Coordinates of C-alpha atoms and ligand atoms in Angstrom, one line a residue:
Chain A
X1 CA 128.1 125.5 96.0
X2 CA 128.4 122.9 99.1
X3 CA 127.8 119.2 98.3
X4 CA 125.5 117.6 99.6
X5 CA 126.7 114.7 102.0
X6 CA 123.5 112.7 101.0
X7 CA 120.4 113.0 98.1
X8 CA 117.8 112.3 101.0
X9 CA 117.8 113.3 104.7
X10 CA 114.8 111.8 106.7
X11 CA 114.1 113.2 110.1
X12 CA 112.1 110.6 112.3
X13 CA 112.0 106.6 112.3
X14 CA 108.4 106.9 112.8
X15 CA 106.2 104.8 110.1
X16 CA 106.1 107.2 107.7
X17 CA 109.9 108.0 107.9
X18 CA 111.7 104.6 107.5
X19 CA 109.0 103.6 104.3
X20 CA 110.2 106.6 102.6
X21 CA 113.1 105.8 103.8
X22 CA 113.1 102.2 102.5
X23 CA 111.4 102.9 99.5
X24 CA 114.6 106.0 98.2
X25 CA 117.1 103.3 99.3
X26 CA 116.4 100.7 96.7
X27 CA 116.0 102.7 94.1
X28 CA 119.7 103.3 94.7
X29 CA 119.5 107.6 95.9
X30 CA 122.2 107.4 98.8
X31 CA 119.9 108.6 102.1
X32 CA 120.1 109.1 106.2
X33 CA 117.6 108.0 108.9
X34 CA 117.8 110.5 112.0
X35 CA 115.8 109.5 115.1
X36 CA 116.3 110.9 117.6
X37 CA 114.8 108.3 120.0
X38 CA 118.3 105.9 121.3
X39 CA 116.3 103.7 119.4
X40 CA 113.4 103.5 115.9
X41 CA 109.6 103.6 117.9
X42 CA 111.7 104.3 121.8
X43 CA 109.7 107.9 121.8
X44 CA 106.6 106.6 119.6
X45 CA 103.0 105.0 121.2
X46 CA 100.2 104.5 119.1
X47 CA 96.3 103.1 120.1
X48 CA 97.9 99.9 118.1
X49 CA 95.0 98.5 115.3
X50 CA 97.6 98.6 111.9
X51 CA 95.5 98.0 108.6
X52 CA 98.4 96.1 107.3
X53 CA 97.4 95.8 103.7
X54 CA 99.4 99.3 102.2
X55 CA 102.2 97.5 104.2
X56 CA 102.3 94.2 102.8
X57 CA 102.0 96.9 99.1
X58 CA 105.9 98.0 100.5
X59 CA 107.0 95.0 101.9
X60 CA 105.1 91.3 100.4
X61 CA 105.1 88.8 102.5
X62 CA 105.8 90.8 105.8
X63 CA 103.5 89.5 108.3
X64 CA 105.7 86.7 108.4
X65 CA 108.2 88.2 109.5
X66 CA 107.1 91.9 111.1
X67 CA 106.3 91.6 115.2
X68 CA 103.2 92.4 115.1
X69 CA 101.1 91.1 118.3
X70 CA 97.6 89.9 117.3
X71 CA 95.2 90.1 114.2
X72 CA 92.8 91.3 115.2
X73 CA 89.3 89.0 113.8
X74 CA 86.6 91.2 116.1
X75 CA 86.0 94.8 116.5
X76 CA 83.6 96.4 119.3
X77 CA 81.1 99.8 119.2
X78 CA 80.6 100.4 123.2
X79 CA 78.3 103.2 124.3
X80 CA 79.3 103.6 127.4
X81 CA 77.0 105.1 130.4
X82 CA 78.5 105.6 134.4
X83 CA 76.4 102.3 134.1
X84 CA 75.9 100.4 131.6
X85 CA 77.7 99.2 128.2
X86 CA 75.2 99.2 124.6
X87 CA 77.8 97.6 122.3
X88 CA 77.7 95.8 118.9
X89 CA 80.4 93.2 118.4
X90 CA 81.5 92.5 114.2
X91 CA 83.4 89.4 114.6
X92 CA 83.4 88.0 110.7
X93 CA 86.9 85.5 109.0
X94 CA 86.4 88.6 106.0
X95 CA 87.4 90.2 108.8
X96 CA 90.5 87.7 109.4
X97 CA 91.6 86.0 106.5
X98 CA 93.0 88.3 104.3
X99 CA 94.7 90.1 107.2
X100 CA 92.8 93.4 107.4
X101 CA 94.2 94.9 110.7
X102 CA 97.0 93.4 112.6
X103 CA 98.1 95.3 116.6
X104 CA 101.6 96.3 117.6
X105 CA 102.9 98.1 120.1
X106 CA 105.9 100.2 118.9
X107 CA 108.4 100.0 120.4
X108 CA 108.7 97.1 119.1
X109 CA 107.2 97.4 115.9
X110 CA 109.0 100.4 113.9
X111 CA 112.8 99.1 115.1
X112 CA 111.7 96.5 113.0
X113 CA 110.6 98.8 109.7
X114 CA 113.7 101.2 110.4
X115 CA 116.2 97.7 109.7
X116 CA 114.0 97.8 106.0
X117 CA 115.6 100.4 105.4
X118 CA 118.5 99.5 106.5
X119 CA 119.2 96.6 104.5
X120 CA 117.6 98.8 101.3
X121 CA 120.2 100.9 102.6
X122 CA 119.8 103.4 104.6
X123 CA 121.7 105.1 106.8
X124 CA 120.7 105.2 110.7
X125 CA 121.4 107.6 113.1
X126 CA 119.3 107.0 116.2
X127 CA 120.4 109.3 119.2
X128 CA 120.4 112.4 117.7
X129 CA 117.4 115.6 117.6
X130 CA 117.7 117.0 114.8
X131 CA 117.5 121.2 116.5
X132 CA 116.2 122.7 112.7
X133 CA 116.8 122.4 108.2
X134 CA 119.2 124.7 106.9
X135 CA 118.0 126.7 104.3
X136 CA 120.0 128.8 101.7
X137 CA 118.8 131.7 99.5
X138 CA 116.7 130.9 96.0
X139 CA 113.0 129.2 95.7
X140 CA 109.3 129.8 95.4
X141 CA 108.1 130.5 98.9
X142 CA 107.9 133.4 100.4
X143 CA 110.7 134.1 102.4
X144 CA 113.1 133.4 98.8
X145 CA 114.4 130.7 100.6
X146 CA 114.7 126.2 100.5
X147 CA 115.8 124.0 102.5
X148 CA 118.8 122.1 101.4
X149 CA 119.7 120.0 104.4
X150 CA 120.3 119.5 109.0
X151 CA 121.6 120.6 111.4
X152 CA 121.4 118.7 114.8
X153 CA 124.2 120.4 117.4
X154 CA 127.3 121.1 115.8
X155 CA 126.8 119.0 113.4
X156 CA 125.4 120.2 110.2
X157 CA 123.9 117.4 106.7
X158 CA 123.6 118.9 103.7
X159 CA 120.5 116.5 101.6
X160 CA 119.4 117.6 98.6
X161 CA 116.2 117.0 99.9
X162 CA 114.9 117.0 103.5
X163 CA 111.6 114.6 104.6
X164 CA 110.2 115.8 107.5
X165 CA 108.6 113.3 108.8
X166 CA 108.8 113.9 112.5
X167 CA 105.2 113.5 113.7
X168 CA 102.2 115.3 115.4
X169 CA 104.5 117.8 117.0
X170 CA 106.7 118.8 113.3
X171 CA 108.9 121.4 114.5
X172 CA 110.6 120.9 111.1
X173 CA 107.5 121.9 108.9
X174 CA 107.0 124.9 111.9
X175 CA 109.5 126.1 110.8
X176 CA 110.5 126.4 107.2
X177 CA 106.8 127.6 107.7
X178 CA 105.3 124.7 105.9
X179 CA 102.6 124.4 108.7
X180 CA 101.1 126.6 111.1
X181 CA 100.4 125.6 115.1
X182 CA 97.0 123.5 115.0
X183 CA 94.0 124.7 116.6
X184 CA 93.9 123.0 119.4
X185 CA 90.2 120.7 118.6
X186 CA 91.9 119.8 115.7
X187 CA 94.3 118.7 118.1
X188 CA 93.1 115.5 121.0
X189 CA 95.7 114.0 123.4
X190 CA 95.9 109.6 123.8
X191 CA 97.1 109.0 127.4
X192 CA 97.6 105.4 127.1
X193 CA 98.9 102.6 129.8
X194 CA 99.5 99.3 128.8
X195 CA 98.8 96.1 131.0
X196 CA 100.1 92.3 131.7
X197 CA 97.6 89.3 131.3
X198 CA 98.8 85.8 130.8
X199 CA 97.9 84.6 127.5
X200 CA 95.1 82.4 127.9
X201 CA 93.6 85.5 130.3
X202 CA 93.4 87.4 127.7
X203 CA 92.3 84.3 124.5
X204 CA 89.2 84.5 127.6
X205 CA 88.1 87.0 128.5
X206 CA 88.3 88.9 124.7
X207 CA 87.3 85.6 122.9
X208 CA 89.4 85.0 121.0
X209 CA 92.0 81.8 119.6
X210 CA 96.1 81.3 118.9
X211 CA 96.8 85.0 117.2
X212 CA 93.6 85.8 117.2
X213 CA 92.9 89.5 118.7
X214 CA 89.9 91.8 119.9
X215 CA 90.2 96.0 119.5
X216 CA 87.7 97.2 121.2
X217 CA 86.1 101.4 120.3
X218 CA 84.4 103.0 123.9
X219 CA 82.4 106.4 123.8
X220 CA 80.7 108.6 126.3
X221 CA 81.3 107.3 129.8
X222 CA 85.0 106.2 128.4
X223 CA 86.2 110.6 128.4
X224 CA 83.7 111.6 130.9
X225 CA 81.7 113.0 128.5
X226 CA 84.8 114.5 126.3
X227 CA 85.3 114.6 122.6
X228 CA 86.8 111.5 122.2
X229 CA 86.6 108.6 123.5
X230 CA 88.6 105.2 124.0
X231 CA 90.6 101.8 123.6
X232 CA 91.0 98.3 124.2
X233 CA 93.1 96.2 122.2
X234 CA 94.4 92.8 122.5
X235 CA 98.6 92.2 122.5
X236 CA 99.5 88.7 122.8
X237 CA 100.3 89.0 126.1
X238 CA 98.8 92.3 127.3
X239 CA 96.5 95.5 127.0
X240 CA 96.4 98.6 125.6
X241 CA 93.8 100.4 127.2
X242 CA 93.6 104.5 126.0
X243 CA 91.4 107.4 125.8
X244 CA 91.9 110.4 123.4
X245 CA 90.4 113.7 124.7
X246 CA 89.9 117.2 122.0
X247 CA 91.9 119.5 123.6
X248 CA 89.4 121.9 123.6
X249 CA 87.0 120.1 125.1
X250 CA 89.2 119.3 127.7
X251 CA 90.1 122.8 128.2
X252 CA 86.7 123.6 128.3
X253 CA 85.3 121.0 130.5
X254 CA 88.1 121.7 132.7
X255 CA 89.3 118.0 133.5
X256 CA 92.6 116.4 133.8
X257 CA 93.6 114.4 131.3
X258 CA 95.6 111.5 134.3
X259 CA 92.5 112.2 136.0
X260 CA 90.0 111.2 133.0
X261 CA 92.0 108.6 131.6
X262 CA 91.8 106.7 135.9
X263 CA 88.5 106.9 135.6
X264 CA 88.7 104.8 131.8
X265 CA 90.2 102.3 133.8
X266 CA 88.1 102.1 136.4
X267 CA 84.8 101.6 135.1
X268 CA 83.0 98.8 135.4
X269 CA 82.9 97.6 132.4
X270 CA 86.1 97.6 131.7
X271 CA 87.5 95.9 134.8
X272 CA 86.7 93.0 134.0
X273 CA 89.3 92.7 131.3
X274 CA 92.4 94.0 132.9
X275 CA 91.5 92.7 136.3
X276 CA 94.7 91.0 138.3
X277 CA 96.6 92.6 135.3
X278 CA 99.1 94.8 135.9
X279 CA 99.9 98.5 133.9
X280 CA 103.6 97.9 132.6
X281 CA 103.9 101.3 130.3
X282 CA 101.8 105.2 130.9
X283 CA 102.6 107.7 128.2
X284 CA 100.8 109.6 126.1
X285 CA 101.2 111.2 122.5
X286 CA 99.5 113.7 120.4
X287 CA 96.1 112.8 117.8
X288 CA 96.1 114.7 114.7
X289 CA 92.1 115.4 114.6
X290 CA 91.9 117.9 111.4
X291 CA 91.9 115.2 108.9
X292 CA 90.8 116.7 105.2
X293 CA 91.3 119.5 106.8
X294 CA 94.2 119.8 108.6
X295 CA 96.1 118.7 105.0
X296 CA 98.0 122.1 104.1
X297 CA 100.8 122.5 102.4
X298 CA 103.0 119.4 101.8
X299 CA 106.4 120.6 99.8
X300 CA 108.0 123.3 99.5
X301 CA 111.6 123.8 98.3
X302 CA 113.9 121.5 99.4
X303 CA 111.5 119.1 101.9
X304 CA 108.3 117.4 101.8
X305 CA 106.2 116.9 104.1
X306 CA 104.8 113.3 106.0
X307 CA 102.5 111.3 108.2
X308 CA 101.2 112.8 111.3
X309 CA 103.7 115.9 110.9
X310 CA 100.8 116.6 107.9
X311 CA 98.0 115.9 109.2
X312 CA 97.1 112.6 108.1
X313 CA 94.9 111.2 110.5
X314 CA 91.7 109.2 110.3
X315 CA 89.2 109.3 113.2
X316 CA 86.3 108.5 112.0
X317 CA 85.3 107.6 115.8
X318 CA 84.9 104.2 115.0
X319 CA 88.9 103.7 114.7
X320 CA 92.0 105.6 114.5
X321 CA 94.0 105.7 112.2
X322 CA 97.3 106.7 110.8
X323 CA 100.0 104.2 110.5
X324 CA 98.7 103.3 107.3
X325 CA 98.5 107.0 105.6
X326 CA 102.1 107.2 106.9
X327 CA 102.9 104.4 105.0
X328 CA 100.8 105.8 101.6
X329 CA 102.4 109.4 102.5
X330 CA 105.9 107.5 102.6
X331 CA 104.9 105.9 99.2
X332 CA 104.2 108.6 97.0
X333 CA 106.4 110.8 98.8
X334 CA 108.9 108.1 97.6
X335 CA 107.5 108.3 94.5
X336 CA 107.3 111.6 94.1
X337 CA 110.9 113.0 95.1
X338 CA 112.3 109.9 93.6
X339 CA 111.4 111.3 90.3
X340 CA 112.4 115.4 91.7
X341 CA 115.7 114.1 91.9
X342 CA 116.1 112.1 88.7
X343 CA 114.8 115.5 86.3
X344 CA 117.4 117.4 88.5
X345 CA 115.0 119.8 90.1
X346 CA 113.1 119.3 93.6
X347 CA 111.9 122.1 93.5
X348 CA 108.3 122.7 94.8
X349 CA 107.2 122.5 91.4
X350 CA 109.5 119.7 90.3
X351 CA 108.9 117.7 94.1
X352 CA 104.9 118.5 93.0
X353 CA 104.8 115.1 92.0
X354 CA 104.3 114.0 96.0
X355 CA 101.1 116.2 96.1
X356 CA 98.9 114.5 93.5
X357 CA 100.3 110.8 93.8
X358 CA 98.8 111.7 97.4
X359 CA 95.5 113.1 96.6
X360 CA 94.9 110.8 94.5
X361 CA 95.9 107.6 96.1
X362 CA 94.3 105.5 98.8
X363 CA 95.5 108.8 102.2
X364 CA 93.7 111.4 100.0
X365 CA 90.4 109.5 98.3
X366 CA 90.0 108.2 102.2
X367 CA 90.7 111.6 103.8
X368 CA 88.3 113.4 101.5
X369 CA 85.1 110.7 102.5
X370 CA 86.0 112.1 105.8
X371 CA 86.3 115.4 105.5
X372 CA 83.1 115.9 107.2
X373 CA 83.9 113.5 110.7
X374 CA 85.5 116.0 112.3
X375 CA 83.2 118.6 112.7
X376 CA 80.3 116.2 112.5
X377 CA 82.7 114.8 115.6
X378 CA 82.5 117.9 118.2
X379 CA 78.3 117.6 118.5
X380 CA 78.1 117.0 122.2
X381 CA 75.3 114.4 122.1
X382 CA 77.1 111.8 120.5
X383 CA 79.5 111.7 123.9
X384 CA 76.3 111.8 126.2
X385 CA 73.0 111.7 125.5
X386 CA 73.2 109.1 122.9
X387 CA 74.5 106.7 125.2
X388 CA 72.7 107.5 127.5
X389 CA 69.1 106.6 124.6
X390 CA 70.6 103.4 123.7
X391 CA 70.7 102.0 127.4
X392 CA 66.7 102.8 128.0
X393 CA 66.0 101.8 124.9
X394 CA 68.0 98.9 125.4
X395 CA 67.0 98.4 128.6
X396 CA 63.9 98.0 128.4
X397 CA 63.4 95.5 125.7
X398 CA 65.1 92.9 127.3
X399 CA 63.6 93.2 131.0
X400 CA 60.2 92.0 131.0
X401 CA 58.4 93.7 135.1
X402 CA 55.4 93.1 134.7
X403 CA 54.5 95.7 132.1
X404 CA 52.6 95.6 129.2
X405 CA 55.0 95.3 126.3
X406 CA 55.0 98.0 124.1
X407 CA 56.9 97.1 120.4
X408 CA 60.3 97.9 119.5
X409 CA 59.3 100.9 117.6
X410 CA 57.2 102.3 120.7
X411 CA 59.6 101.5 123.8
X412 CA 61.6 104.7 121.1
X413 CA 59.9 107.0 120.3
X414 CA 59.4 107.2 124.3
X415 CA 62.9 106.9 125.7
X416 CA 63.1 109.5 122.7
X417 CA 60.2 112.0 125.7
X418 CA 61.8 111.7 128.0
X419 CA 66.1 111.9 126.7
X420 CA 67.2 115.4 126.4
X421 CA 67.7 114.8 122.7
X422 CA 65.3 116.2 120.1
X423 CA 63.4 115.0 117.3
X424 CA 64.9 117.6 115.0
X425 CA 69.0 117.4 116.9
X426 CA 68.2 113.7 115.6
X427 CA 67.1 114.1 112.1
X428 CA 70.4 116.5 112.5
X429 CA 72.5 114.9 114.1
X430 CA 71.6 110.7 111.6
X431 CA 72.2 112.8 108.5
X432 CA 75.0 114.4 109.5
X433 CA 76.5 111.7 110.9
X434 CA 75.0 109.7 107.9
X435 CA 77.9 112.0 105.2
X436 CA 80.4 112.0 107.6
X437 CA 80.8 108.7 108.4
Chain B
X1 CA 94.2 95.7 138.6
X2 CA 95.0 94.2 141.5
X3 CA 94.0 95.8 144.3
X4 CA 93.9 99.8 144.4
X5 CA 94.5 101.7 141.0
X6 CA 97.6 102.8 140.5
X7 CA 98.2 107.0 140.5
X8 CA 99.9 108.4 137.9
X9 CA 103.2 108.6 140.5
X10 CA 103.0 104.9 140.6
X11 CA 101.6 104.5 136.7
X12 CA 105.2 106.9 136.4
X13 CA 107.4 104.3 137.9
X14 CA 106.9 101.6 135.5
X15 CA 108.9 104.1 132.4
X16 CA 113.4 104.3 131.5
X17 CA 113.6 107.7 131.5
X18 CA 116.8 109.1 130.9
X19 CA 117.2 111.4 132.9
X20 CA 119.0 115.0 131.4
X21 CA 120.7 117.0 133.8
X22 CA 122.2 119.5 132.6
X23 CA 119.0 121.0 130.8
X24 CA 115.4 120.8 131.0
X25 CA 112.7 121.3 128.0
X26 CA 110.8 122.4 129.5
X27 CA 111.3 126.7 131.0
X28 CA 108.2 128.5 132.1
X29 CA 107.8 131.9 131.8
X30 CA 106.3 132.9 135.0
X31 CA 105.1 136.5 134.7
X32 CA 103.3 135.5 131.2
X33 CA 101.9 132.2 133.3
X34 CA 100.7 135.1 136.1
X35 CA 98.8 137.3 133.6
X36 CA 97.5 135.1 131.3
X37 CA 95.9 133.0 134.7
X38 CA 97.3 129.2 132.0
X39 CA 98.6 127.6 135.2
X40 CA 95.9 126.1 136.3
X41 CA 94.4 125.3 133.1
X42 CA 98.4 123.7 131.6
X43 CA 98.3 121.4 135.1
X44 CA 95.2 120.2 134.2
X45 CA 96.6 119.1 130.7
X46 CA 99.4 116.7 131.8
X47 CA 99.0 113.2 131.3
X48 CA 101.7 113.1 133.9
X49 CA 100.9 115.9 136.0
X50 CA 104.6 118.0 135.0
X51 CA 103.0 121.4 136.9
X52 CA 101.8 122.6 139.3
X53 CA 100.7 125.8 140.6
X54 CA 102.8 128.3 142.9
X55 CA 101.7 130.1 145.8
X56 CA 102.7 133.2 143.3
X57 CA 100.2 132.1 140.2
X58 CA 103.3 130.7 138.7
X59 CA 104.7 126.6 138.0
X60 CA 106.7 124.4 138.9
X61 CA 107.7 122.1 136.4
X62 CA 109.2 118.9 137.3
X63 CA 110.4 118.5 134.0
X64 CA 112.1 114.7 134.7
X65 CA 108.4 113.0 134.4
X66 CA 107.4 113.8 130.6
X67 CA 105.8 112.4 128.2
X68 CA 107.5 114.5 125.4
X69 CA 103.3 114.4 124.1
X70 CA 103.4 118.0 123.5
X71 CA 99.8 119.2 125.3
X72 CA 101.3 121.7 127.4
X73 CA 102.9 122.8 124.5
X74 CA 99.6 123.4 122.1
X75 CA 97.7 124.6 124.6
X76 CA 99.7 126.6 126.1
X77 CA 99.3 130.9 125.4
X78 CA 101.8 132.2 124.1
X79 CA 104.8 133.3 125.2
X80 CA 103.8 131.1 128.5
X81 CA 106.1 128.3 127.7
X82 CA 109.9 127.4 125.8
X83 CA 109.4 123.4 124.9
X84 CA 111.4 121.7 122.5
X85 CA 111.9 117.7 122.5
X86 CA 115.1 117.1 125.1
X87 CA 118.0 116.1 123.2
X88 CA 119.0 113.1 121.6
X89 CA 118.7 110.1 123.5
X90 CA 117.5 112.0 126.9
X91 CA 113.8 111.6 128.3
X92 CA 111.4 108.6 127.5
X93 CA 112.0 105.3 125.7
X94 CA 109.0 103.3 125.8
X95 CA 109.6 99.6 125.7
X96 CA 106.4 98.8 124.6
X97 CA 104.7 101.8 122.5
Ligands
FAD1 C1 96.6 107.2 122.2 C2 96.9 107.1 120.4 C3 96.3 106.0 119.3 C4 96.3 105.4 118.2 N1 95.8 104.8 117.5 C5 96.3 104.1 116.3 C6 95.6 103.0 115.7 O1 94.9 101.9 116.3 N2 96.0 103.0 114.2 C7 96.9 103.8 113.8 O2 97.1 103.2 112.4 N3 96.9 105.4 114.5 C8 96.7 105.2 115.1 N4 97.3 106.5 116.3 C9 97.6 107.1 114.7 C10 99.8 106.9 114.8 O3 100.3 106.7 116.0 C11 100.8 107.9 114.2 O4 99.5 108.4 113.2 C12 101.7 107.0 113.3 O5 102.5 107.0 114.5 C13 102.3 108.6 113.1 O6 103.3 108.3 111.9 P1 104.5 108.9 111.8 O7 105.7 108.6 111.4 O8 104.5 110.3 110.8 O9 105.0 110.5 112.7 P2 105.3 109.1 114.3 O10 105.3 107.9 113.9 O11 105.3 110.1 114.8 O12 107.3 109.0 114.0 C14 107.4 110.9 114.3 C15 109.0 110.5 114.9 O13 110.3 111.4 114.4 C16 110.6 111.3 115.9 N5 111.5 113.1 115.8 C17 110.2 113.8 116.4 N6 111.2 115.2 115.6 C18 113.0 115.0 115.9 C19 113.5 115.3 115.9 N7 113.5 116.4 115.8 N8 114.7 115.1 115.9 C20 114.9 113.3 115.0 N9 113.8 112.6 115.1 C21 113.1 113.4 115.6 C22 110.5 111.1 116.5 O14 111.1 110.7 118.0 C23 109.4 109.4 115.6 O15 110.7 108.4 115.7 C24 97.5 107.0 117.5 C25 97.4 108.1 117.9 C26 98.2 108.4 119.3 C27 98.3 109.0 120.0
SF4_2 S1 105.0 117.5 126.6 FE1 103.0 116.1 127.6 S2 103.8 115.4 129.6 FE2 105.4 116.4 128.8 S3 104.9 118.2 130.3 FE3 103.8 118.3 128.4 S4 101.7 117.7 128.7 FE4 103.5 117.1 130.8

């Protein structure tokens, strides 16, 4: 048998891969990280709100040096119709201190994370695409094979454990037979642009100062009714603007993803934020949307799957979380892999401590809490009728047009009567919403 | 935005791409595309407008503008596309992300 080149080969230098590598290297294991981008982060994009506590647990005090953009001190949720916006704006010191979330740009943030892995002793190989896993006979699975390394072009790299941290399209996990291609209602496409604006303009328009920032989530007309939503997040001197579109619904509605994005950019409610801004980058990326239902096997003989590759994203409609879950899964995986290496048992059974830690920790608990969210968010009324209903109610409350005033409850009942939403739909959606979110 | 909103092509023009002249990472199997009629769906879902319909129902592909999201691959019927990531270091390089 060929001697392994490394204890662990990690494929993918996103948050999941770099944190797994850093923790394993810290414990004295030899670790290589392979990244297909010319540098870490060059293939990655996200909306950009990183719930940062889990990162601070791994790298105490890291917010002093990590290249984040702004601390999120203001969250807003806005229901959009073609002409109106009804929003809930939350600004609280309790979101600011201690820091709850920061905005990041991945082409700057991921290299910093990868550097932490290198500092801990991991060997980084950028610009290399892994083509397949290497297997050998043995193992407990049906195919009777175990993973013993990876192949990249002509090169083979052998490892006792391979960590698939290769993102939402994970070719590695699929090829190893661990995870089937997700159904299209478990995937969404994110379409994003970064737009530059002077810092003081951002501060004025969003009502923040210093390194404070805002995260605004839009529901409704921003996606032209396609399941999903829109976001505007503030960076230091730019804005991240994106739509997230559920693939089954995008295809069913026959809309073009680029058109929906342009529609959002051109929406009058957005114009106030993006006026005069310059597009500096345009990108797209898939988002895992299945939540708990998407979490399948994460461990096999000689391999573990972390982060997006394992489908670990939570979309509650108000927040998209993936980076913090990627880091959370990395913490669980590093502990599980380390225990397996020390016990010299890298079989699926030997590595199963990862899965247990994952499910017992925040990642597993939150996935379970939001298990019903994806199905709830497939209810179409969320993206159209409710925005309209809220608009009617709020406009009626504020518009003094000489007609006799009515109590709020009466206004709501009348608006509901005019709306296509039936009372029993509302009751059913409200109940489902309360249970799911 | 200054003036008219930029088109997809103008937005893409801001990105940095390292073009792999020797190898397209997307291969279209025209017979399957025509038989399944999936052309219009692929044209629509791609945020970079990489695909364009041919008169015979097949698809042209401008792989150089691909953002590597994998959306087309996720919605294409089996056998219509062979899609993998570009070779290491090639393809789109985000400077913001
Ligand atoms: C539009 C959008 C908005 C989002 N908003 C948020 C948000 O606000 N907050 C949040 O927390 N999350 C958000 N997410 C989700 C978040 O981006 C992901 O959950 C997170 O990036 C997952 O991290 P990861 O390390 O698992 O995978 P990735 O970050 O995708 O990293 C995978 C890495 O593997 C590399 N790779 C892949 N295949 C290979 C190969 N064969 N060989 C070598 N290298 C390979 C890739 O180049 C990449 O660097 C958003 C996503 C999108 C698309
Ligand atoms: S991967 Fe994304 S950007 Fe590339 S062709 Fe497919 S849909 Fe278009």
